[in-house]
Amino acid sequence: MSSYDYDLFVIGGGSGGVRAARVAASLGKKVAIAEEYRYGGTCVIRGCVPKKLFVYASQYHEHFEDAAGYGWSVGETSFDWKKLIAAKDGEIARLEAIYKKGLSGANAEILETRAELVDAHTVRLVKTGETVTARTILIATGGRPNPHASLPGHELCISSNEAFHLEELPKSIVIAGGGYIAVEFANIFHGLGVETTLIYRGAEILSRFDHDLRRGLHEAMVAKGIRILCHDMLQKVSKNGDDLSVETLNNGTLRAGVVLLALGRMPNTEGLGLQAAGVKTDERGAIVVDEYSRTTAANIFALGDVTDRVQLTPVAIHEAMCFIQTEYKNNPTKPDHDTIATAVFSQPEIGTVGLTEEDAGKRYAELEVYRAQFRPLKATLSGRSEKMLMKLIVDAASRKVVGAHILGHDAGEMAQILGVTLKAGCTKDDFDRTMAVHPTAAEELVTMYAPSYRVRDGVRI
Ligand code: NDP
């Protein structure tokens, strides 16, 4: 008989925490999970899922325009923001209920409270003040938007959290940042008819992506009517009647209904009692873990965004499954963070896996780069000028495809499949002997027979 109240106590009901709690409970462990806000975490409640619903909503105006080329006359259209929010909230509530049902179905105890560590085996439930003990504790508290507190007027700005619950759709918005969230929301708001300005401090948006995708997306966004100001930063935000004044470093003062800060996310570790439990954090506040997601306290694990390894939902879920193997299946398993396919739900979309041309150029002596840019078939009759871009980066010596990058419709869907091929170590010859699926855009990936150019010692030749 265990001397602890629980075999496992999970703090945080997001993707990683819920998965670990549910699977551990289904293995017969006595499990409790505590969540201070809503089950589902960032991804389900105010991240990936509602964002994708907003992306769909924002694409309709282009669908209506495109329809004419195919013979359709679309009557007058209008958009109702409140209706979208209500529909989205309904879907999120449905998903949250599914998460909870999965937990209770596995016999995990669901606690709706903040939980803080008292020591390495004791957790305090903030709602009741009660303390409980657990043999193993898992911290999966995720992250939160960086409030950018050094910016004068930051309290007047919103983060992605509030973007999901705006009372009214603003007439204009200024978005600060050049990462996933900034770029995705710039396209969403523009698509919904909001005058949109993106301000990014660097030379080009999406700093960690292949340069062709960054440039191609930038051009496509500008062509749609999104204003992008690179090499610039917000200096001050202040009230200006019903609007906000936004002082920038290089572009004077802008006026906007809403200012959205999308300047990265921070680990949720404040006030968690980590020190008392012997759990170390790094300079950013992220929990330090070993290769098995074990913290500096032997019985406490941490996974997902709170560890600031790779901030992606599927990664947190994978880390949770590795934790289960390590802790409950006598099979120590390290999460595999290599070659992770990802998508940016911009418009056009980005789907990517493996190395950028720049990074591959540093790692391999010679590269073959296969690159195709074309107008997709659908755009012929619709008359839309948007181009699709596909790019394969191949290590010339081994012939292995080490990077695959797509800009255009369904790029995220294609990245998922390309992820399998790169993970399996497929060579360019494997791609070449794969029959095309015709007529698709993706067939381009297996019909680029000659390299567009080579890169030797990092230099294009
Ligand atoms: P990102 O890390 O993607 O981007 C942060 C942006 O803020 C970068 O452009 C960065 O610039 C800029 N920035 C950071 N600090 C400052 C500063 N002090 N002043 C000015 N600019 C600054 O973070 P996001 O917030 O967009 O997203 C957080 C994470 O969530 C992502 O990393 C991603 O892992 C995940 N996510 C994934 C999505 C998906 O899978 N589709 C969607 C949304 C989020 P610089 O590049 O120069 O450093």
XYZ file of C-alpha atoms and ligand atoms in Angstrom:
509
model
C 0.000 0.000 0.000
C 1.445 3.344 -1.073
C 2.053 5.890 1.665
C 1.149 8.667 -0.790
C -2.342 9.905 -1.659
C -1.595 9.466 -5.370
C 0.838 7.578 -7.563
C 0.899 10.559 -9.925
C -0.161 14.177 -9.509
C -0.186 16.221 -12.702
C -0.141 20.011 -12.550
C -1.574 21.478 -15.749
C -4.455 20.220 -17.885
C -3.107 21.007 -21.341
C -2.192 18.604 -24.122
C 0.840 17.094 -22.364
C -0.602 16.921 -18.844
C -3.928 15.434 -19.890
C -2.265 12.777 -22.032
C 0.084 11.713 -19.234
C -2.703 11.680 -16.622
C -5.128 9.743 -18.813
C -2.648 7.077 -19.876
C -1.160 6.647 -16.379
C -4.680 6.283 -14.937
C -5.607 3.759 -17.614
C -2.601 1.708 -16.481
C -4.203 1.463 -13.055
C -2.229 4.220 -11.348
C -3.979 6.474 -8.854
C -3.840 9.821 -10.628
C -5.048 13.362 -9.954
C -4.727 16.282 -12.328
C -5.167 19.954 -11.438
C -5.918 22.790 -13.855
C -6.479 26.396 -12.787
C -8.197 27.629 -15.967
C -9.764 25.252 -18.475
C -8.984 21.681 -19.507
C -7.414 21.495 -22.942
C -4.776 24.139 -22.212
C -3.450 26.684 -24.650
C -3.818 24.522 -27.744
C -7.508 23.756 -27.341
C -8.759 26.759 -25.398
C -6.828 29.725 -26.806
C -4.290 28.502 -29.303
C -4.041 26.067 -32.189
C -7.672 24.964 -32.416
C -9.587 28.274 -32.165
C -6.843 29.873 -34.273
C -7.425 27.364 -37.079
C -11.170 28.034 -36.893
C -10.422 31.746 -37.244
C -8.167 30.979 -40.215
C -11.037 29.175 -41.945
C -13.360 32.095 -41.202
C -10.890 34.589 -42.618
C -10.497 32.700 -45.910
C -14.108 33.006 -47.034
C -13.812 36.414 -48.613
C -11.198 35.028 -51.019
C -13.378 31.980 -51.690
C -16.255 34.324 -52.597
C -13.984 36.292 -54.933
C -12.554 33.154 -56.531
C -16.012 31.723 -57.171
C -16.701 34.198 -60.001
C -14.011 32.671 -62.220
C -15.806 29.351 -61.906
C -19.133 30.743 -63.003
C -20.679 31.459 -59.632
C -22.311 34.741 -58.698
C -22.108 35.261 -54.994
C -24.623 37.732 -53.656
C -23.911 40.323 -51.036
C -21.847 38.916 -48.184
C -21.404 40.097 -44.631
C -19.465 38.887 -41.648
C -20.639 38.666 -38.043
C -17.732 38.527 -35.562
C -19.959 37.762 -32.580
C -21.463 34.796 -34.418
C -17.995 33.433 -35.139
C -16.922 33.847 -31.502
C -20.062 32.075 -30.259
C -19.622 29.190 -32.705
C -15.946 28.888 -31.807
C -16.749 28.951 -28.072
C -19.291 26.166 -28.582
C -16.742 23.983 -30.322
C -14.069 24.662 -27.708
C -16.508 23.769 -24.906
C -17.263 20.499 -26.736
C -13.561 19.674 -26.984
C -12.939 20.580 -23.344
C -15.710 18.179 -22.340
C -14.068 15.425 -24.421
C -10.757 16.003 -22.628
C -12.479 15.725 -19.254
C -14.452 12.672 -20.312
C -11.227 10.944 -21.363
C -9.737 11.648 -17.953
C -12.733 10.556 -15.916
C -13.224 7.516 -18.158
C -9.702 6.428 -17.221
C -10.456 7.097 -13.530
C -8.157 10.097 -13.152
C -9.373 12.563 -10.535
C -10.084 15.950 -12.117
C -9.354 18.970 -9.908
C -10.391 22.458 -10.962
C -7.835 24.439 -8.998
C -4.406 25.910 -9.155
C -1.866 23.597 -7.552
C 1.494 24.569 -6.074
C 4.352 22.498 -4.740
C 5.033 22.508 -1.013
C 7.906 20.039 -1.221
C 9.010 17.291 -3.610
C 6.039 15.055 -2.737
C 3.425 17.520 -1.494
C 1.048 19.690 -3.491
C -1.223 22.418 -2.156
C -4.607 22.831 -3.835
C -5.046 26.587 -3.819
C -8.853 26.592 -4.002
C -9.293 24.697 -0.727
C -5.882 25.081 0.891
C -5.776 21.293 1.247
C -2.455 19.474 0.740
C -2.061 16.100 -0.929
C 0.947 13.884 -1.532
C 2.122 11.968 -4.580
C 4.912 9.537 -5.326
C 5.533 11.159 -8.732
C 4.659 14.696 -9.788
C 4.460 15.905 -13.370
C 4.556 19.617 -14.151
C 2.924 20.517 -17.449
C 1.843 24.092 -16.843
C 2.688 25.359 -20.328
C 3.464 28.966 -21.129
C 1.878 32.358 -21.471
C 2.374 35.345 -23.773
C 5.347 37.558 -23.002
C 3.670 40.772 -21.747
C 6.656 42.855 -22.850
C 6.435 44.857 -19.624
C 9.264 47.204 -20.622
C 7.075 48.727 -23.357
C 5.357 51.899 -22.126
C 1.639 51.280 -22.594
C 1.934 47.484 -22.794
C -1.109 47.233 -20.508
C -3.203 48.790 -23.287
C -2.224 46.016 -25.684
C -3.687 42.554 -26.033
C -2.049 39.151 -26.478
C -3.304 36.186 -28.488
C -5.317 35.174 -25.380
C -7.579 38.221 -25.689
C -7.694 38.068 -29.488
C -10.011 35.080 -29.107
C -12.538 37.092 -27.104
C -12.553 40.621 -28.505
C -15.966 42.210 -28.001
C -15.817 43.864 -31.414
C -13.718 43.326 -34.493
C -11.476 46.432 -34.668
C -11.220 48.555 -37.814
C -7.452 48.461 -37.601
C -4.796 46.493 -35.773
C -1.054 46.769 -35.214
C 0.636 43.454 -34.505
C 4.129 43.361 -33.019
C 6.327 40.338 -33.731
C 7.370 38.276 -36.708
C 6.841 34.721 -35.450
C 4.068 32.150 -35.794
C 1.441 34.047 -33.824
C 2.076 37.488 -35.322
C 2.006 36.174 -38.881
C -1.032 33.948 -38.396
C -3.083 36.678 -36.723
C -2.043 39.280 -39.302
C -3.578 37.078 -41.979
C -6.658 36.283 -39.896
C -7.462 39.918 -39.128
C -6.720 41.038 -42.667
C -8.959 38.293 -44.027
C -11.777 39.474 -41.780
C -11.480 42.978 -43.197
C -9.311 44.655 -40.551
C -6.644 47.119 -41.709
C -3.536 45.276 -40.557
C 0.034 46.378 -39.876
C 2.762 43.975 -38.776
C 5.869 45.375 -37.102
C 8.919 43.163 -36.869
C 12.350 44.038 -35.500
C 14.398 41.916 -37.924
C 15.122 42.008 -41.636
C 12.471 39.434 -42.576
C 9.521 37.753 -40.832
C 9.693 34.171 -39.496
C 13.375 34.217 -38.626
C 13.794 30.460 -38.169
C 12.344 29.443 -41.548
C 13.868 28.972 -44.995
C 14.571 32.309 -46.661
C 12.486 31.489 -49.736
C 9.413 30.862 -47.609
C 9.971 34.029 -45.597
C 10.361 36.209 -48.659
C 7.554 34.483 -50.557
C 5.104 34.823 -47.687
C 6.074 38.436 -47.061
C 5.426 39.317 -50.706
C 2.115 37.442 -50.766
C 0.923 39.166 -47.591
C 1.853 42.596 -48.915
C 0.103 41.817 -52.211
C -3.066 41.066 -50.234
C -2.861 44.450 -48.537
C -1.128 43.717 -45.222
C 1.393 46.365 -44.268
C 4.661 44.872 -43.021
C 7.246 47.096 -41.382
C 10.565 45.316 -40.830
C 13.545 46.723 -38.927
C 11.137 48.441 -36.583
C 9.847 48.193 -33.033
C 7.123 49.663 -30.868
C 8.360 52.449 -28.607
C 5.194 53.465 -26.803
C 1.480 52.809 -26.886
C -0.992 55.370 -25.542
C -4.711 56.119 -25.612
C -5.980 58.324 -28.428
C -9.742 58.723 -28.011
C -11.273 55.335 -28.772
C -8.088 54.297 -30.565
C -4.468 53.749 -29.619
C -1.418 55.708 -30.733
C 1.563 53.541 -31.506
C 4.951 55.222 -31.570
C 7.449 53.251 -33.627
C 11.188 53.569 -33.903
C 11.339 54.129 -37.666
C 7.840 54.641 -39.009
C 6.478 57.492 -36.958
C 3.220 57.233 -35.054
C 0.506 54.838 -36.173
C -3.113 54.731 -35.063
C -4.917 51.492 -34.400
C -8.041 50.153 -32.740
C -6.121 47.265 -31.191
C -2.442 46.509 -30.623
C -1.549 42.822 -30.373
C 1.800 41.820 -28.894
C 3.072 38.492 -30.222
C 6.629 38.607 -28.965
C 7.112 35.045 -27.843
C 5.845 33.060 -24.874
C 7.204 32.500 -21.365
C 7.134 29.335 -19.244
C 4.420 29.266 -16.552
C 6.561 28.689 -13.484
C 5.890 31.723 -11.296
C 4.737 30.899 -7.774
C 4.703 27.150 -8.408
C 6.856 26.398 -5.335
C 9.621 24.941 -7.480
C 12.431 26.020 -5.183
C 10.830 24.361 -2.156
C 10.607 21.138 -4.155
C 14.204 21.311 -5.417
C 13.220 21.945 -9.049
C 15.658 24.215 -10.899
C 14.717 26.685 -13.620
C 16.894 28.416 -16.201
C 17.337 32.159 -16.746
C 14.055 32.306 -18.709
C 12.155 30.570 -15.924
C 11.864 27.300 -17.860
C 12.132 24.077 -15.860
C 15.456 22.359 -16.419
C 15.010 18.694 -17.345
C 17.267 15.842 -18.406
C 16.797 13.819 -21.592
C 13.965 11.871 -19.932
C 12.048 15.014 -18.845
C 13.171 14.483 -15.238
C 13.725 17.686 -13.250
C 16.446 18.259 -10.646
C 14.088 16.629 -8.112
C 14.225 12.881 -8.790
C 10.467 12.184 -8.518
C 9.323 15.296 -10.399
C 9.065 15.403 -14.186
C 8.203 18.324 -16.449
C 7.182 18.443 -20.084
C 5.725 20.654 -22.767
C 6.136 24.421 -23.076
C 7.101 24.849 -19.413
C 10.436 23.209 -20.290
C 10.924 25.482 -23.329
C 12.348 22.765 -25.564
C 10.097 22.862 -28.626
C 6.858 24.803 -28.070
C 4.486 22.641 -30.079
C 1.442 20.605 -28.991
C 2.458 17.307 -30.655
C 5.860 17.595 -28.975
C 4.246 17.904 -25.519
C 2.076 14.860 -26.266
C 5.105 12.889 -27.458
C 7.021 13.889 -24.307
C 4.053 12.682 -22.224
C 4.089 9.274 -23.939
C 7.862 9.016 -23.351
C 7.274 9.871 -19.672
C 4.762 7.020 -19.446
C 7.284 4.597 -20.971
C 10.032 5.787 -18.640
C 8.073 5.922 -15.403
C 5.435 3.224 -15.779
C 6.607 0.752 -18.405
C 10.157 0.190 -17.257
C 11.346 1.406 -20.637
C 13.356 4.638 -20.287
C 12.521 6.641 -23.420
C 14.004 9.959 -24.510
C 11.728 12.274 -26.486
C 12.920 12.575 -30.079
C 13.104 16.248 -31.024
C 14.817 15.687 -34.350
C 13.194 16.605 -37.688
C 9.841 17.946 -36.528
C 7.447 18.927 -39.298
C 5.543 22.143 -38.638
C 3.079 24.488 -40.282
C 2.412 28.184 -40.074
C -1.250 28.827 -40.814
C -0.541 31.984 -42.687
C -2.239 32.737 -46.008
C -0.586 31.270 -48.050
C 0.275 28.519 -45.614
C 3.756 27.275 -44.755
C 4.591 23.600 -44.308
C 8.128 22.664 -43.529
C 10.317 19.867 -42.228
C 14.043 19.462 -41.819
C 16.806 21.951 -42.430
C 16.537 25.337 -44.068
C 18.875 25.924 -47.006
C 20.999 28.133 -44.739
C 21.355 25.535 -41.978
C 21.916 22.669 -44.413
C 24.633 24.747 -46.104
C 26.492 24.905 -42.789
C 26.154 21.174 -42.147
C 26.855 19.638 -45.586
C 29.712 20.328 -48.007
C 27.451 20.370 -51.054
C 23.715 20.669 -51.515
C 21.415 20.222 -54.457
C 18.448 22.568 -54.218
C 15.296 21.710 -56.163
C 12.919 24.618 -56.336
C 9.631 25.089 -58.157
C 7.421 28.137 -58.146
C 4.161 27.946 -60.022
C 0.585 29.076 -60.186
C -1.628 26.292 -58.863
C -4.369 24.998 -61.178
C -7.152 26.376 -59.009
C -5.762 29.878 -59.435
C -6.046 29.763 -63.229
C -9.819 30.205 -63.459
C -10.126 32.155 -60.244
C -7.549 34.594 -61.566
C -5.773 34.772 -58.216
C -2.118 35.660 -58.675
C -0.822 33.755 -55.642
C 2.111 31.435 -56.418
C 2.993 28.142 -54.837
C 6.583 27.389 -53.831
C 8.169 23.992 -53.243
C 11.717 23.331 -52.329
C 13.745 20.232 -51.549
C 17.208 20.484 -50.011
C 19.348 17.440 -50.801
C 22.733 16.474 -49.370
C 24.670 15.869 -52.615
C 26.949 13.230 -51.079
C 24.319 10.927 -49.553
C 21.415 12.048 -51.782
C 19.296 12.311 -48.620
C 16.531 14.901 -48.616
C 17.414 16.978 -45.549
C 14.839 19.750 -45.904
C 11.432 20.162 -47.561
C 9.648 23.501 -47.645
C 6.292 24.467 -49.080
C 4.420 27.754 -49.356
C 0.860 27.517 -50.597
C -2.499 25.833 -50.086
C -2.479 22.752 -47.867
C 1.250 23.108 -47.187
C 0.638 21.946 -43.608
C -1.099 18.787 -44.803
C 1.797 18.030 -47.159
C 4.377 18.701 -44.424
C 2.859 15.908 -42.361
C 3.508 13.342 -45.099
C 6.901 14.802 -45.996
C 7.762 14.468 -42.313
C 7.474 10.690 -42.653
C 9.792 10.622 -45.662
C 12.459 12.744 -44.003
C 12.217 10.801 -40.759
C 12.637 7.599 -42.766
C 15.772 9.061 -44.392
C 14.428 8.987 -47.952
C 16.779 10.041 -50.712
C 16.030 12.195 -53.733
C 16.056 8.939 -55.754
C 13.161 7.670 -53.612
C 11.251 10.816 -54.494
C 12.143 10.407 -58.194
C 10.861 6.839 -58.391
C 7.578 7.768 -56.707
C 4.737 8.157 -59.198
C 3.070 11.557 -59.252
C -0.549 12.000 -58.200
C -2.053 14.027 -61.001
C -3.336 16.708 -61.138
C -2.235 17.948 -57.735
C 0.108 20.633 -56.557
C 2.014 18.063 -54.486
C 3.091 16.158 -57.626
C 5.713 18.845 -58.065
C 7.563 17.273 -55.128
C 8.306 14.142 -57.168
C 8.813 15.739 -60.570
C 11.669 18.152 -59.938
C 14.301 16.117 -61.791
C 17.212 18.555 -62.140
C 18.602 20.719 -59.345
C 17.717 24.396 -59.671
C 21.113 25.241 -58.208
C 23.823 23.909 -55.926
C 25.281 25.226 -52.697
C 28.934 24.469 -51.967
C 30.464 25.319 -48.577
C 27.399 27.412 -47.842
C 27.690 29.444 -51.049
C 25.253 29.205 -53.947
C 27.020 28.235 -57.170
P 7.884 33.098 -31.901
O 9.062 32.676 -31.118
O 7.466 32.316 -33.085
O 8.079 34.585 -32.375
C 8.364 35.626 -31.483
C 8.579 36.864 -32.297
O 8.742 37.975 -31.422
C 9.823 36.771 -33.162
O 9.558 37.391 -34.382
C 10.858 37.563 -32.346
O 11.833 38.148 -33.137
C 9.964 38.635 -31.751
N 10.489 39.181 -30.506
C 10.857 38.510 -29.398
N 11.265 39.371 -28.443
C 11.151 40.599 -28.955
C 11.431 41.895 -28.465
N 11.898 42.081 -27.243
N 11.191 42.944 -29.269
C 10.723 42.766 -30.520
N 10.446 41.565 -31.052
C 10.657 40.495 -30.271
O 6.738 33.229 -30.808
P 5.155 33.364 -30.933
O 4.773 34.189 -29.769
O 4.739 33.783 -32.284
O 4.700 31.868 -30.713
C 5.154 31.132 -29.567
C 5.376 29.694 -29.921
O 4.129 29.058 -30.052
C 6.082 29.487 -31.243
O 7.459 29.467 -31.101
C 5.555 28.167 -31.701
O 6.421 27.165 -31.247
C 4.199 28.060 -31.034
N 3.135 28.270 -32.049
C 2.981 27.359 -33.028
C 2.020 27.518 -33.986
C 1.879 26.507 -35.068
O 2.369 25.388 -34.908
N 1.264 26.841 -36.202
C 1.128 28.667 -33.969
C 1.380 29.585 -32.914
C 2.359 29.383 -31.988
P 13.139 37.356 -33.632
O 12.678 36.397 -34.658
O 13.988 38.445 -34.200
O 13.725 36.713 -32.435
